[in-house]
Short mmCIF file of C-alpha atoms and ligand atoms in Angstrom, two decimals:
data_model
loop_
_atom_site.label_atom_id
_atom_site.label_comp_id
_atom_site.label_asym_id
_atom_site.label_seq_id
_atom_site.Cartn_x
_atom_site.Cartn_y
_atom_site.Cartn_z
CA MET A 169 -0.31 0.19 0.25
CA SER A 170 1.37 3.18 -0.94
CA GLN A 171 2.31 5.35 1.94
CA THR A 172 0.59 8.88 1.30
CA ALA A 173 2.06 12.42 2.65
CA TYR A 174 -1.06 13.90 3.08
CA PRO A 175 -0.76 15.17 6.52
CA PRO A 176 -3.63 15.32 9.29
CA ILE A 177 -5.09 18.73 10.17
CA SER A 178 -3.04 19.24 13.13
CA GLU A 179 -0.21 19.76 11.21
CA HIS A 180 -2.03 22.20 8.59
CA LEU A 181 -2.90 25.18 11.49
CA ASP A 182 -1.09 27.30 12.97
CA ASP A 183 -2.58 27.39 16.46
CA PRO A 184 -4.21 23.73 16.49
CA GLU A 185 -4.08 23.84 20.28
CA SER A 186 -6.72 27.00 20.47
CA ALA A 187 -8.26 25.38 17.65
CA ARG A 188 -9.02 22.46 19.69
CA GLU A 189 -10.36 24.11 22.49
CA GLU A 190 -12.75 25.99 20.16
CA GLY A 191 -13.34 22.78 17.95
CA ARG A 192 -13.94 20.96 21.55
CA ARG A 193 -16.79 23.57 23.35
CA LYS A 194 -18.81 23.27 19.56
CA MET A 195 -18.43 19.53 19.59
CA ASP A 196 -19.77 19.77 23.71
CA TRP A 197 -22.40 22.37 22.81
CA ALA A 198 -24.00 19.99 20.33
CA PHE A 199 -23.57 17.02 22.38
CA GLN A 200 -26.03 18.49 25.23
CA HIS A 201 -28.82 18.53 22.59
CA MET A 202 -27.93 14.96 20.87
CA PRO A 203 -29.85 12.79 23.17
CA ILE A 204 -29.46 9.39 20.74
CA LEU A 205 -26.04 9.35 20.72
CA THR A 206 -25.59 9.96 24.46
CA GLU A 207 -27.70 6.74 25.09
CA LEU A 208 -25.72 5.08 22.67
CA GLN A 209 -22.30 6.48 23.98
CA LYS A 210 -23.04 4.66 26.77
CA GLY A 211 -23.71 0.91 25.58
CA PHE A 212 -20.85 1.75 23.57
CA GLU A 213 -18.31 2.17 26.72
CA ASP A 214 -19.28 -0.19 28.49
CA GLU A 215 -19.01 -3.05 26.05
CA LYS A 216 -16.58 -1.78 23.39
CA PRO A 217 -18.76 -3.63 20.61
CA LEU A 218 -16.56 -1.89 17.60
CA SER A 219 -13.42 -3.44 19.33
CA GLY A 220 -10.45 -3.96 16.71
CA GLN A 221 -12.25 -2.33 14.03
CA SER A 222 -10.59 0.38 11.94
CA ILE A 223 -13.54 2.74 9.90
CA GLY A 224 -12.67 5.14 7.40
CA MET A 225 -15.11 8.42 7.26
CA ALA A 226 -15.54 10.44 4.67
CA MET A 227 -18.07 13.20 6.00
CA HIS A 228 -18.83 16.79 6.74
CA VAL A 229 -15.99 17.07 9.55
CA GLU A 230 -18.53 19.19 12.39
CA ALA A 231 -19.57 19.46 15.28
CA LYS A 232 -22.40 16.51 15.13
CA THR A 233 -20.16 14.50 12.82
CA ALA A 234 -17.60 14.51 15.71
CA ASN A 235 -19.28 13.66 18.45
CA LEU A 236 -20.67 10.40 15.97
CA VAL A 237 -16.61 9.68 15.50
CA GLU A 238 -16.24 9.80 18.90
CA THR A 239 -18.81 7.33 19.56
CA LEU A 240 -17.69 5.35 17.47
CA ALA A 241 -13.94 5.88 18.85
CA ASP A 242 -15.70 5.14 22.57
CA GLY A 243 -17.38 1.54 21.24
CA GLY A 244 -13.49 0.36 20.79
CA ALA A 245 -12.51 1.92 16.70
CA GLU A 246 -9.68 3.39 15.56
CA ILE A 247 -10.82 5.71 12.81
CA ALA A 248 -9.44 7.78 10.39
CA ILE A 249 -11.46 10.92 8.81
CA THR A 250 -11.80 13.29 6.39
CA GLY A 251 -14.15 15.80 4.30
CA CYS A 252 -16.89 15.24 2.19
CA ASN A 253 -16.86 18.80 0.72
CA PRO A 254 -14.35 20.67 -0.05
CA LEU A 255 -16.08 23.77 2.10
CA SER A 256 -17.62 21.72 4.88
CA THR A 257 -14.99 21.48 7.06
CA HIS A 258 -15.11 23.47 10.42
CA ASP A 259 -11.20 23.66 11.16
CA ASP A 260 -11.19 23.95 14.83
CA VAL A 261 -13.19 20.61 14.93
CA SER A 262 -11.60 18.54 12.81
CA ALA A 263 -8.07 19.80 15.30
CA ALA A 264 -10.01 18.71 17.83
CA LEU A 265 -11.05 15.14 16.92
CA ASP A 266 -7.29 14.30 15.67
CA SER A 267 -6.33 15.19 19.57
CA HIS A 268 -8.12 12.26 20.18
CA GLU A 269 -5.59 8.96 20.64
CA ASN A 270 -7.72 7.28 18.52
CA ILE A 271 -8.96 9.44 15.47
CA THR A 272 -6.78 10.52 12.81
CA SER A 273 -8.36 13.57 11.00
CA TYR A 274 -7.33 14.50 7.35
CA ALA A 275 -10.27 17.35 7.12
CA VAL A 276 -9.33 20.67 5.65
CA ARG A 277 -11.37 23.28 4.95
CA GLY A 278 -10.60 24.89 1.63
CA VAL A 279 -9.20 21.99 -0.42
CA ASP A 280 -8.72 21.83 -3.78
CA ASP A 281 -9.30 18.83 -5.27
CA GLU A 282 -5.85 17.03 -5.55
CA GLU A 283 -6.08 17.85 -1.73
CA TYR A 284 -9.48 16.34 -1.31
CA TYR A 285 -8.76 13.12 -2.87
CA ALA A 286 -5.48 12.95 -1.41
CA ALA A 287 -7.02 12.99 2.02
CA ILE A 288 -8.93 10.46 1.09
CA GLU A 289 -6.26 8.51 0.34
CA ALA A 290 -5.01 9.04 3.70
CA VAL A 291 -7.68 7.58 5.36
CA ILE A 292 -7.73 4.82 3.26
CA ASP A 293 -4.27 3.96 4.16
CA HIS A 294 -5.59 3.23 7.81
CA GLU A 295 -6.79 0.25 6.08
CA PRO A 296 -10.65 0.46 6.55
CA THR A 297 -12.70 -2.41 7.55
CA ILE A 298 -15.32 -0.68 8.05
CA THR A 299 -16.48 2.63 5.79
CA VAL A 300 -18.98 5.59 6.58
CA ASP A 301 -19.63 7.97 3.71
CA ASP A 302 -21.71 10.40 2.44
CA GLY A 303 -21.84 10.79 -1.16
CA MET A 304 -19.73 7.38 -1.96
CA ASP A 305 -16.34 8.73 -2.37
CA MET A 306 -14.71 6.77 -0.06
CA VAL A 307 -16.48 3.49 -1.88
CA ALA A 308 -15.73 4.56 -4.92
CA ALA A 309 -12.09 5.09 -3.99
CA ILE A 310 -11.41 1.65 -2.21
CA HIS A 311 -12.84 0.12 -5.64
CA ASP A 312 -11.18 2.32 -8.31
CA ASP A 313 -7.73 2.25 -6.60
CA TYR A 314 -7.55 -0.41 -3.51
CA PRO A 315 -9.68 -3.38 -4.46
CA GLU A 316 -6.97 -5.43 -2.23
CA LEU A 317 -8.72 -3.85 0.74
CA ILE A 318 -12.08 -5.51 -0.08
CA ASP A 319 -11.60 -8.77 1.07
CA SER A 320 -11.44 -7.50 4.90
CA ILE A 321 -13.80 -4.81 4.50
CA VAL A 322 -16.71 -6.00 6.77
CA GLY A 323 -19.42 -3.35 5.58
CA GLY A 324 -20.25 -0.05 4.76
CA CYS A 325 -22.31 2.80 5.75
CA GLU A 326 -23.92 5.69 3.65
CA GLU A 327 -25.69 8.95 4.75
CA THR A 328 -27.33 10.54 1.67
CA THR A 329 -29.54 10.38 -1.20
CA THR A 330 -27.01 10.92 -4.26
CA GLY A 331 -24.61 7.94 -2.27
CA VAL A 332 -27.68 5.39 -2.20
CA HIS A 333 -28.17 6.29 -5.90
CA ARG A 334 -24.57 5.91 -6.98
CA LEU A 335 -24.63 2.64 -4.72
CA ARG A 336 -27.17 1.71 -6.22
CA ALA A 337 -25.97 1.70 -9.57
CA MET A 338 -22.61 0.56 -9.33
CA ASP A 339 -24.46 -2.52 -7.58
CA ALA A 340 -26.67 -2.94 -10.84
CA ASP A 341 -23.88 -3.18 -12.54
CA GLY A 342 -22.33 -5.54 -10.44
CA ALA A 343 -19.65 -3.60 -9.02
CA LEU A 344 -20.10 -3.30 -5.78
CA ASN A 345 -18.09 -6.04 -3.71
CA TYR A 346 -19.46 -5.78 -0.23
CA PRO A 347 -22.51 -4.54 1.44
CA VAL A 348 -23.40 -1.24 2.50
CA PHE A 349 -26.45 -0.14 4.47
CA ALA A 350 -28.36 2.32 2.64
CA VAL A 351 -29.11 4.59 5.77
CA ASN A 352 -30.41 7.67 3.87
CA ASP A 353 -33.07 5.49 2.82
CA THR A 354 -34.91 4.82 6.41
CA PRO A 355 -37.57 6.66 7.90
CA MET A 356 -35.55 7.96 11.10
CA LYS A 357 -33.07 10.00 8.62
CA ARG A 358 -35.16 10.54 5.47
CA LEU A 359 -38.03 12.17 7.28
CA PHE A 360 -36.28 13.81 9.38
CA ASP A 361 -32.83 15.32 7.88
CA ASN A 362 -33.85 15.70 4.11
CA VAL A 363 -37.44 17.30 5.03
CA HIS A 364 -36.62 18.92 8.56
CA GLY A 365 -32.84 19.37 8.50
CA THR A 366 -32.50 20.14 4.34
CA GLY A 367 -35.54 22.74 4.73
CA GLU A 368 -34.24 24.66 7.79
CA SER A 369 -30.49 24.32 7.21
CA SER A 370 -30.55 25.41 3.37
CA LEU A 371 -33.30 28.75 4.35
CA ALA A 372 -31.20 29.89 7.71
CA SER A 373 -27.69 29.94 5.69
CA ILE A 374 -29.56 31.49 2.35
CA ALA A 375 -30.52 34.55 5.15
CA MET A 376 -27.86 34.32 6.88
CA THR A 377 -25.97 34.96 3.76
CA THR A 378 -27.25 37.83 2.03
CA ASN A 379 -28.86 39.07 5.19
CA LEU A 380 -31.79 38.80 2.92
CA SER A 381 -36.15 38.09 3.95
CA TRP A 382 -37.88 35.02 2.63
CA ALA A 383 -41.64 37.27 3.07
CA GLY A 384 -42.66 38.04 -0.36
CA LYS A 385 -40.45 36.47 -2.72
CA ASP A 386 -41.10 33.78 -5.99
CA VAL A 387 -38.85 31.22 -4.72
CA VAL A 388 -38.20 28.44 -7.14
CA VAL A 389 -37.57 25.06 -5.27
CA ALA A 390 -36.19 22.62 -8.34
CA GLY A 391 -36.91 18.50 -7.11
CA TYR A 392 -40.04 18.05 -4.71
CA GLY A 393 -38.42 14.95 -3.16
CA TYR A 394 -38.03 14.70 0.13
CA CYS A 395 -35.61 18.11 0.56
CA GLY A 396 -37.46 19.72 -2.05
CA LYS A 397 -40.29 18.90 0.17
CA GLY A 398 -38.87 20.36 3.86
CA VAL A 399 -37.53 23.64 1.42
CA ALA A 400 -40.87 23.78 -0.19
CA GLN A 401 -42.63 23.84 3.28
CA LYS A 402 -40.40 26.04 5.00
CA ALA A 403 -40.20 28.30 2.18
CA SER A 404 -44.29 29.31 2.44
CA GLY A 405 -43.65 28.97 6.85
CA GLN A 406 -41.52 32.32 5.74
CA ASN A 407 -44.24 33.54 3.53
CA ALA A 408 -42.62 33.28 0.19
CA ASN A 409 -44.24 31.89 -2.69
CA VAL A 410 -43.04 28.71 -3.75
CA ILE A 411 -42.67 27.48 -7.06
CA VAL A 412 -41.39 23.98 -7.24
CA THR A 413 -40.03 22.16 -10.85
CA GLU A 414 -40.24 18.70 -11.25
CA VAL A 415 -39.89 15.80 -14.28
CA GLU A 416 -41.54 13.21 -12.21
CA PRO A 417 -45.41 13.54 -12.92
CA ARG A 418 -46.52 12.49 -9.59
CA ARG A 419 -44.20 14.45 -7.52
CA ALA A 420 -44.94 17.30 -9.97
CA LEU A 421 -48.81 16.38 -8.96
CA GLU A 422 -48.01 16.10 -5.26
CA ALA A 423 -46.71 19.62 -5.29
CA HIS A 424 -49.61 21.10 -7.12
CA MET A 425 -51.90 19.56 -4.87
CA GLU A 426 -49.76 20.87 -1.71
CA GLY A 427 -51.19 24.28 -3.21
CA TYR A 428 -47.56 25.28 -4.87
CA GLU A 429 -47.09 26.88 -8.31
CA VAL A 430 -45.83 24.17 -10.58
CA MET A 431 -43.89 24.81 -13.80
CA PRO A 432 -40.91 24.43 -15.88
CA MET A 433 -37.81 25.73 -15.36
CA ALA A 434 -37.86 27.63 -18.14
CA GLU A 435 -40.87 29.61 -16.98
CA ALA A 436 -39.45 29.70 -13.50
CA ALA A 437 -36.69 30.93 -14.41
CA GLU A 438 -38.75 34.32 -15.96
CA VAL A 439 -40.11 34.99 -12.27
CA GLY A 440 -38.04 34.15 -9.51
CA ASP A 441 -36.13 35.89 -7.25
CA VAL A 442 -34.12 32.80 -5.27
CA PHE A 443 -33.60 29.51 -6.78
CA LEU A 444 -33.08 26.71 -5.03
CA THR A 445 -32.01 23.03 -6.35
CA THR A 446 -32.46 19.72 -4.44
CA THR A 447 -32.43 17.95 -7.45
CA GLY A 448 -29.18 15.22 -7.14
CA ASN A 449 -29.32 16.02 -10.72
CA ARG A 450 -26.75 17.95 -13.02
CA ASP A 451 -28.12 20.92 -15.20
CA VAL A 452 -30.33 22.00 -13.68
CA ILE A 453 -30.61 25.40 -13.89
CA VAL A 454 -28.36 26.24 -17.13
CA LYS A 455 -27.65 28.93 -20.18
CA GLU A 456 -31.63 28.97 -21.42
CA HIS A 457 -32.66 29.88 -17.69
CA PHE A 458 -29.82 32.69 -17.21
CA GLU A 459 -30.61 34.48 -19.68
CA THR A 460 -33.48 35.55 -19.04
CA MET A 461 -33.52 35.87 -14.92
CA GLY A 462 -34.29 39.28 -13.11
CA ASP A 463 -31.68 41.25 -11.98
CA GLY A 464 -30.65 40.63 -8.28
CA VAL A 465 -31.90 36.55 -8.10
CA LEU A 466 -30.38 34.34 -5.88
CA LEU A 467 -29.03 31.24 -6.70
CA ALA A 468 -27.76 28.46 -4.34
CA ASN A 469 -27.93 24.25 -3.84
CA ALA A 470 -28.82 22.29 -1.55
CA GLY A 471 -27.88 19.01 -3.56
CA HIS A 472 -24.59 16.79 -2.61
CA PHE A 473 -22.97 17.84 -5.47
CA ASP A 474 -22.33 21.43 -7.39
CA ILE A 475 -23.26 20.34 -10.71
CA GLU A 476 -26.95 21.41 -10.23
CA ILE A 477 -26.70 25.28 -11.50
CA ASP A 478 -24.16 25.47 -14.92
CA LEU A 479 -21.46 27.49 -13.43
CA ASP A 480 -18.99 27.46 -16.53
CA ALA A 481 -22.44 28.68 -18.54
CA LEU A 482 -23.23 31.37 -15.78
CA ASP A 483 -18.89 32.66 -16.37
CA ASP A 484 -19.05 31.90 -20.36
CA LEU A 485 -22.28 34.51 -20.47
CA ALA A 486 -20.69 37.08 -17.54
CA VAL A 487 -18.58 39.70 -18.49
CA ASP A 488 -17.72 41.03 -14.99
CA ARG A 489 -18.09 38.71 -11.95
CA TYR A 490 -16.82 39.70 -8.34
CA GLU A 491 -17.70 38.66 -4.28
CA ALA A 492 -20.91 41.05 -3.76
CA ARG A 493 -20.87 39.74 -0.08
CA GLU A 494 -18.49 37.07 1.79
CA GLY A 495 -20.28 33.64 0.02
CA VAL A 496 -21.69 35.56 -2.44
CA GLU A 497 -20.29 36.07 -6.41
CA ALA A 498 -22.01 38.18 -8.86
CA TYR A 499 -22.11 37.62 -12.58
CA GLU A 500 -22.55 40.45 -14.43
CA MET A 501 -24.41 40.21 -17.91
CA ASP A 502 -23.74 42.08 -20.50
CA ASP A 503 -27.40 43.93 -20.12
CA GLY A 504 -26.28 44.52 -16.46
CA ARG A 505 -28.32 42.12 -14.68
CA ARG A 506 -26.59 40.77 -11.53
CA LEU A 507 -27.01 36.48 -10.46
CA ASN A 508 -25.77 36.25 -7.15
CA VAL A 509 -24.34 32.81 -6.69
CA ILE A 510 -24.19 31.39 -2.98
CA ALA A 511 -21.80 28.97 -1.69
CA GLU A 512 -19.80 28.08 -5.44
CA GLY A 513 -22.99 26.38 -6.08
CA ARG A 514 -21.72 23.66 -3.27
CA LEU A 515 -24.66 22.66 -0.81
CA VAL A 516 -25.48 25.66 0.66
CA ASN A 517 -26.15 24.56 3.96
CA LEU A 518 -22.49 22.92 4.93
CA ALA A 519 -20.56 25.54 2.57
CA ALA A 520 -21.86 29.18 2.91
CA PRO A 521 -19.09 30.67 4.95
CA ILE A 522 -21.35 30.93 8.39
CA ALA A 523 -23.32 27.76 7.50
CA LEU A 524 -22.81 25.08 10.03
CA GLY A 525 -25.17 21.77 8.20
CA HIS A 526 -28.86 20.29 9.28
CA PRO A 527 -29.58 21.33 13.21
CA VAL A 528 -28.73 19.08 16.08
CA GLU A 529 -31.41 17.37 16.70
CA VAL A 530 -32.13 15.80 13.26
CA MET A 531 -28.04 15.17 12.62
CA ASP A 532 -28.45 12.63 16.67
CA GLN A 533 -30.86 11.03 14.66
CA SER A 534 -29.22 10.05 11.39
CA PHE A 535 -26.16 9.18 13.36
CA GLY A 536 -27.94 7.40 15.85
CA VAL A 537 -28.93 5.06 12.95
CA GLN A 538 -25.23 5.01 11.90
CA ALA A 539 -23.59 4.17 14.93
CA ALA A 540 -26.35 1.69 14.93
CA CYS A 541 -25.70 0.28 11.95
CA VAL A 542 -21.81 0.40 12.16
CA ARG A 543 -22.92 -1.47 15.51
CA GLU A 544 -24.78 -4.41 12.94
CA LEU A 545 -21.92 -4.80 10.81
CA VAL A 546 -19.50 -5.19 13.76
CA GLU A 547 -21.75 -8.30 14.99
CA ASN A 548 -24.02 -9.63 11.97
CA GLY A 549 -21.39 -8.06 8.96
CA GLU A 550 -20.90 -12.07 7.61
CA SER A 551 -25.32 -11.99 6.90
CA TYR A 552 -24.99 -9.22 4.77
CA GLY A 553 -23.55 -10.50 1.32
CA PRO A 554 -22.05 -7.58 -1.53
CA GLY A 555 -24.31 -4.77 -2.64
CA VAL A 556 -26.80 -2.25 -1.35
CA HIS A 557 -29.03 -3.16 2.18
CA ASP A 558 -31.64 -1.53 3.75
CA VAL A 559 -31.37 -0.92 7.15
CA PRO A 560 -33.00 -3.18 9.69
CA ASP A 561 -36.10 -1.95 10.71
CA GLU A 562 -36.12 -3.23 14.48
CA LEU A 563 -32.60 -0.66 14.76
CA ASP A 564 -34.49 2.38 13.45
CA GLU A 565 -37.45 1.65 15.65
CA GLU A 566 -35.09 1.43 18.60
CA ILE A 567 -33.47 4.73 17.39
CA ALA A 568 -36.78 6.43 17.26
CA GLU A 569 -37.86 4.87 20.89
CA ILE A 570 -34.55 6.36 22.35
CA LYS A 571 -35.25 10.15 21.33
CA LEU A 572 -39.01 9.51 22.29
CA ALA A 573 -37.87 8.69 26.28
CA ALA A 574 -35.65 11.40 25.54
CA GLU A 575 -38.43 13.62 24.70
CA GLY A 576 -40.91 12.29 27.23
CA VAL A 577 -43.13 11.24 24.95
CA GLU A 578 -44.93 8.14 25.70
CA PHE A 579 -46.96 5.82 23.11
CA ASP A 580 -49.41 2.88 22.64
CA SER A 581 -48.48 -0.33 21.94
CA LEU A 582 -50.90 -3.44 20.34
CA THR A 583 -53.08 -5.70 22.21
CA GLU A 584 -51.95 -9.12 21.40
CA THR A 585 -55.47 -8.87 19.92
CA GLN A 586 -54.98 -6.41 17.80
CA ARG A 587 -51.23 -7.95 16.59
CA GLU A 588 -53.45 -10.86 15.46
CA TYR A 589 -55.73 -9.24 14.02
CA MET A 590 -53.07 -7.86 11.87
CA GLY A 591 -51.44 -10.79 10.90
CA SER A 592 -54.11 -12.57 9.56
CA TRP A 593 -56.24 -12.47 6.36
CA GLU A 594 -59.68 -14.17 7.78
CA HIS A 595 -61.51 -11.58 9.36
CA GLY A 596 -63.62 -10.66 6.96
CA THR A 597 -67.00 -7.54 7.46
N1 RBV B 986 -25.63 16.51 6.97
N2 RBV B 986 -24.62 16.66 7.44
C1 RBV B 986 -24.45 18.00 8.51
N3 RBV B 986 -23.05 17.07 9.79
O1 RBV B 986 -23.86 19.13 9.80
N4 RBV B 986 -25.94 18.89 7.65
C2 RBV B 986 -25.96 17.92 7.07
C3 RBV B 986 -24.22 17.89 9.10
C4 RBV B 986 -25.88 15.47 5.88
C5 RBV B 986 -27.38 15.21 5.59
O2 RBV B 986 -27.00 13.86 6.43
C6 RBV B 986 -27.09 15.17 4.24
O3 RBV B 986 -28.31 13.72 3.95
C7 RBV B 986 -25.57 14.79 4.00
O4 RBV B 986 -25.47 16.25 4.74
C8 RBV B 986 -25.41 15.76 2.20
O5 RBV B 986 -23.91 15.73 2.24
#
């Protein structure tokens, strides 16, 4: 195996000690609001279910993620981590993680493509037995460049829609050679993180980056999946007029029946004030749309990759380009219109300069599922063959029950008669 020279975060910083302190403060704050991880951590500390495992991670390295990483380390694992987006890392948190004796963090904010992939290789050099990805870059790098490691990999976990989509495509091609849990697809993740997390944090990040209001704006939401639904609902709650664009007829109809305007992007481009992409696909806003947009529009993306807004085409059209505010790049057209791109078209809730990612509570749920899935891989990994796997429902239920108990919410359970009734087909009218 090649030894890469890419160093951990602490060697990139002038004052790693004070960075660590600030990172630790951010982690402590988040952890106070993470009852699920707190509960799982207790069991992990007592039982050390992950002893002997080496976990390689590529995720957004900020305070909530860091608490997941420490929880896994408390379970006995050795961990190497890097970012899954060049702009989402908080260097101070990365430094705090790196100071843990069983954790090495290579995540650094603002890396270029070469450094981004060098850091992934540095993680792979730790020879992971388990991978935890957000976007599938680690799985891809292992399959492409280090296939000899696959035999000793128990399995992986994938956090996000885009990653699961890529993994399913890889699986369909017969190219995925170890089991990976689709953490994204669980109710405890998708119904909360994708909907409320993306909705709240994207809108908050755009508002804070621009200091502009949502009220009275025409907000165009591209894509009406779980993320799009959340964004549309929260924008509507902020008194914006929401316009949805879709390519899938049932989702377009759902958006229409939920009271939003639905129209093609070509029409929406002419009327929108703010455009937010959540499709997971490329080329959603392109040259023909830029040509008809009004002066001062805001363009942002909440999908995992920065491919939804065609920035090359926008750059070609622009006669001038400048930073209008921190995190806002203005592209000036030859007729004087200014089109403002937020956070370089990267996922705005994590990549904007002030971005904090999703709220703590929803990440506690997503990361609770992640921790339970890592434990499941260690305990029962051999029973899963290569390919994408749904997370066993009992694990997701376990996380929901911990959360409900922490919130003091009690709920009913089925009686024996009800259970029997639900399981039978014989009782008719
Ligand atoms: N996400 N992570 C955060 N750590 O603050 N915020 C959002 C964080 C995840 C979320 O689960 C989503 O699926 C993924 O980022 C997209 O890359």
